[in-house]
Coordinates of C-alpha atoms in Angstrom, one line a residue:
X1 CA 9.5 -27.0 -187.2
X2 CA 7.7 -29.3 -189.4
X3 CA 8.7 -27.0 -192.6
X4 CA 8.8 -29.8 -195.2
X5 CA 5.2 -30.9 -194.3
X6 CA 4.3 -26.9 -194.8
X7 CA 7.1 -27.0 -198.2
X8 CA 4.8 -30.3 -199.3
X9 CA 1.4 -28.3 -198.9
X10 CA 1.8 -25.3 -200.2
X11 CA 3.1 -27.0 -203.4
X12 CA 0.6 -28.8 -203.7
X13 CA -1.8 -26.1 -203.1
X14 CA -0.8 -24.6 -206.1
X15 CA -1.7 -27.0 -208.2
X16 CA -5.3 -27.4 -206.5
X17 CA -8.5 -26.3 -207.0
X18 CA -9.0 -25.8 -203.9
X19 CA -9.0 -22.4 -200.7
X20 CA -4.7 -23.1 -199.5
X21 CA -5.3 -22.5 -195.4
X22 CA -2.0 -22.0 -194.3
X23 CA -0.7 -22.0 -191.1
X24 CA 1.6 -20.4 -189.0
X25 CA 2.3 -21.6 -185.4
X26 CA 4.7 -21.7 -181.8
X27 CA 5.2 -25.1 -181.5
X28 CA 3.6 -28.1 -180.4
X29 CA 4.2 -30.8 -177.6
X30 CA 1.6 -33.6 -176.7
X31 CA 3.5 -35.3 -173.7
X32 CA 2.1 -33.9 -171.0
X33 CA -1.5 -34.7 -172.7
X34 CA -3.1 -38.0 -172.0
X35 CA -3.5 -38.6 -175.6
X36 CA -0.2 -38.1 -176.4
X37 CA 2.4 -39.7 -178.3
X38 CA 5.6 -37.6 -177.4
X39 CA 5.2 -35.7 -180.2
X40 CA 7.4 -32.7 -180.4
X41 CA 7.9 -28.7 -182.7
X42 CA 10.1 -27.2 -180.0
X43 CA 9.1 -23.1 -180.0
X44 CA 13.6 -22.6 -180.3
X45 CA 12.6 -19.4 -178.8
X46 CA 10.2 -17.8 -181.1
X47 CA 12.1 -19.1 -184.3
X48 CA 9.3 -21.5 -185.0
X49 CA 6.8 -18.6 -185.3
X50 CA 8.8 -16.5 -187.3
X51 CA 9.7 -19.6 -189.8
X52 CA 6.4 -20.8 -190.0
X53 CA 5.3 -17.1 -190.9
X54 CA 7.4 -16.7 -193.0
X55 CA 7.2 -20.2 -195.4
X56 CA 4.5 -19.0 -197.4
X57 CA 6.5 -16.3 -198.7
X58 CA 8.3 -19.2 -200.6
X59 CA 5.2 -19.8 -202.9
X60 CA 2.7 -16.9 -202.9
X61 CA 3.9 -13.5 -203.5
X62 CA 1.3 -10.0 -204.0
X63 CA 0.1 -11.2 -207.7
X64 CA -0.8 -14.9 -206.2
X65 CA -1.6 -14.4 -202.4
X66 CA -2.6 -17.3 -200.0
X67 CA -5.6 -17.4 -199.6
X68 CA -5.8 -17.6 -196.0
X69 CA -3.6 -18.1 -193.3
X70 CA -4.3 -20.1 -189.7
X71 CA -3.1 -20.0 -186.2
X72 CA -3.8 -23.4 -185.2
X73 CA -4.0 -23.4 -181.6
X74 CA -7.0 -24.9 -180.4
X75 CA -6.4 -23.4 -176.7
X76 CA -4.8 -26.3 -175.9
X77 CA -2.6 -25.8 -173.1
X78 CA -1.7 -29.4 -172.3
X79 CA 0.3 -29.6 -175.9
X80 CA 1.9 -26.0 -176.3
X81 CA -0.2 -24.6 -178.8
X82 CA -2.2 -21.7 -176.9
X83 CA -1.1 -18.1 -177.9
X84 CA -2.8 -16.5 -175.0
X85 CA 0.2 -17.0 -173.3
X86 CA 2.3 -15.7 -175.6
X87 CA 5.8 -17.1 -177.2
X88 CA 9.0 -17.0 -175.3
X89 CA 12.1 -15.4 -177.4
X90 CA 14.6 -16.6 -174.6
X91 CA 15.2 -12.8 -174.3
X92 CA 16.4 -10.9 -171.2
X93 CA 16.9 -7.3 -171.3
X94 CA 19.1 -5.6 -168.5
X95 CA 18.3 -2.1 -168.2
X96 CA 20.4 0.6 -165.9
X97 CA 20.0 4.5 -166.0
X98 CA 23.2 5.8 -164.6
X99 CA 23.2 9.6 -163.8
X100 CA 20.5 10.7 -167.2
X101 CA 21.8 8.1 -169.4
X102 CA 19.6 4.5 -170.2
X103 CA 21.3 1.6 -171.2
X104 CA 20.8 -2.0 -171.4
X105 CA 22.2 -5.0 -172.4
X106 CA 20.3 -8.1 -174.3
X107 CA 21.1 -11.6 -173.3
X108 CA 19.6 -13.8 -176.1
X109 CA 19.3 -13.5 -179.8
X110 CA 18.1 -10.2 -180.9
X111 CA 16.3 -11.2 -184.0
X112 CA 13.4 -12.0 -182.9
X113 CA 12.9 -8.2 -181.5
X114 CA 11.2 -5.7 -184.4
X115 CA 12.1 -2.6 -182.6
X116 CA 12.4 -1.5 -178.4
X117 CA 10.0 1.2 -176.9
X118 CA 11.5 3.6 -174.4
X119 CA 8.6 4.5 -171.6
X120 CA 8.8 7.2 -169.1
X121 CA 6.3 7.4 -166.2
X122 CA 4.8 11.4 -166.4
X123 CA 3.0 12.2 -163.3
X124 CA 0.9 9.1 -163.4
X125 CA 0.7 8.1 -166.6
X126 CA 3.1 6.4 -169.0
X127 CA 4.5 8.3 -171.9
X128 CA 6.4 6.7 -175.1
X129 CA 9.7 8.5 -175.1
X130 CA 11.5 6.3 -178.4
X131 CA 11.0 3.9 -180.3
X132 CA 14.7 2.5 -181.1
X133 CA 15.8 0.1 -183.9
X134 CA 17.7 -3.2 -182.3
X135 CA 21.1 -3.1 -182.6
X136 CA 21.0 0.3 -181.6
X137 CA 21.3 2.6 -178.5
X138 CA 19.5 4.7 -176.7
X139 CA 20.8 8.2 -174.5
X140 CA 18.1 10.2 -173.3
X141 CA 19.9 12.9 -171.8
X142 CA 21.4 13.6 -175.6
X143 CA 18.2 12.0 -177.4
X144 CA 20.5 10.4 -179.7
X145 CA 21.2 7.1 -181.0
X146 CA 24.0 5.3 -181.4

């Protein structure tokens, strides 16, 4: 993930003078680019993003914030750093309704996942029905959770 190059700079950062840009990123992978040298941040299913979030936390806090933070991605599809296409968690989510009752089952690790909507189609449009924490369940016939 490249963290002790991030761990370096943002030590040094606060020691500088100088605007700390820090960045947060997917991954990166220049071997399909002509330029390239094989050089490799695998995404480990979204973990990368969240880590590389997350690292400033480790020096900068409310009272002393960074000062900025970058999504290097330079649209680049060739070495893995676009965002447009988004970043793959490695999640699949089963869902069944049996009789009135929803279920589903994750495949994957749920920690990348904040929360799960719930969406019911009304006439033509789409209506939110839950929001549900992960880890939990969902039954709409009894709108509980469990």
């Amino acid at each position: 993930m490249a963290l002790q190059y991030l761990d370096r700079f943002y030590s040094a950062a606060q020691h500088s003078d100088k605007i700390a840009m820090g960045s947060a990123y997917k991954g990166f992978n220049d071997s399909d680019a002509s330029w390239g040298k094989g050089r490799v941040i695998d995404q480990q299913c979204g973990h990368t993003w969240l880590a590389t979030f997350a690292e400033p936390d480790r020096f900068y806090s409310a009272a002393h914030q960074l000062p900025a933070l970058i999504i290097p991605t330079w649209n680049d599809y060739e070495e893995g750093t676009e965002i447009e296409t988004g970043i793959d968690n490695c999640v699949d989510v089963k869902a069944s309704i049996n009789d009135e009752e929803l279920s589903w089952s994750i495949s994957g690790s749920e920690d990348t996942i904040e929360h799960y909507v719930i969406l019911a189609q009304q006439e033509s449009q789409w209506a939110n029905v839950a929001d549900v924490p992960t880890g939990s369940t969902f039954h709409q016939n009894c709108g509980i959770f469990i």
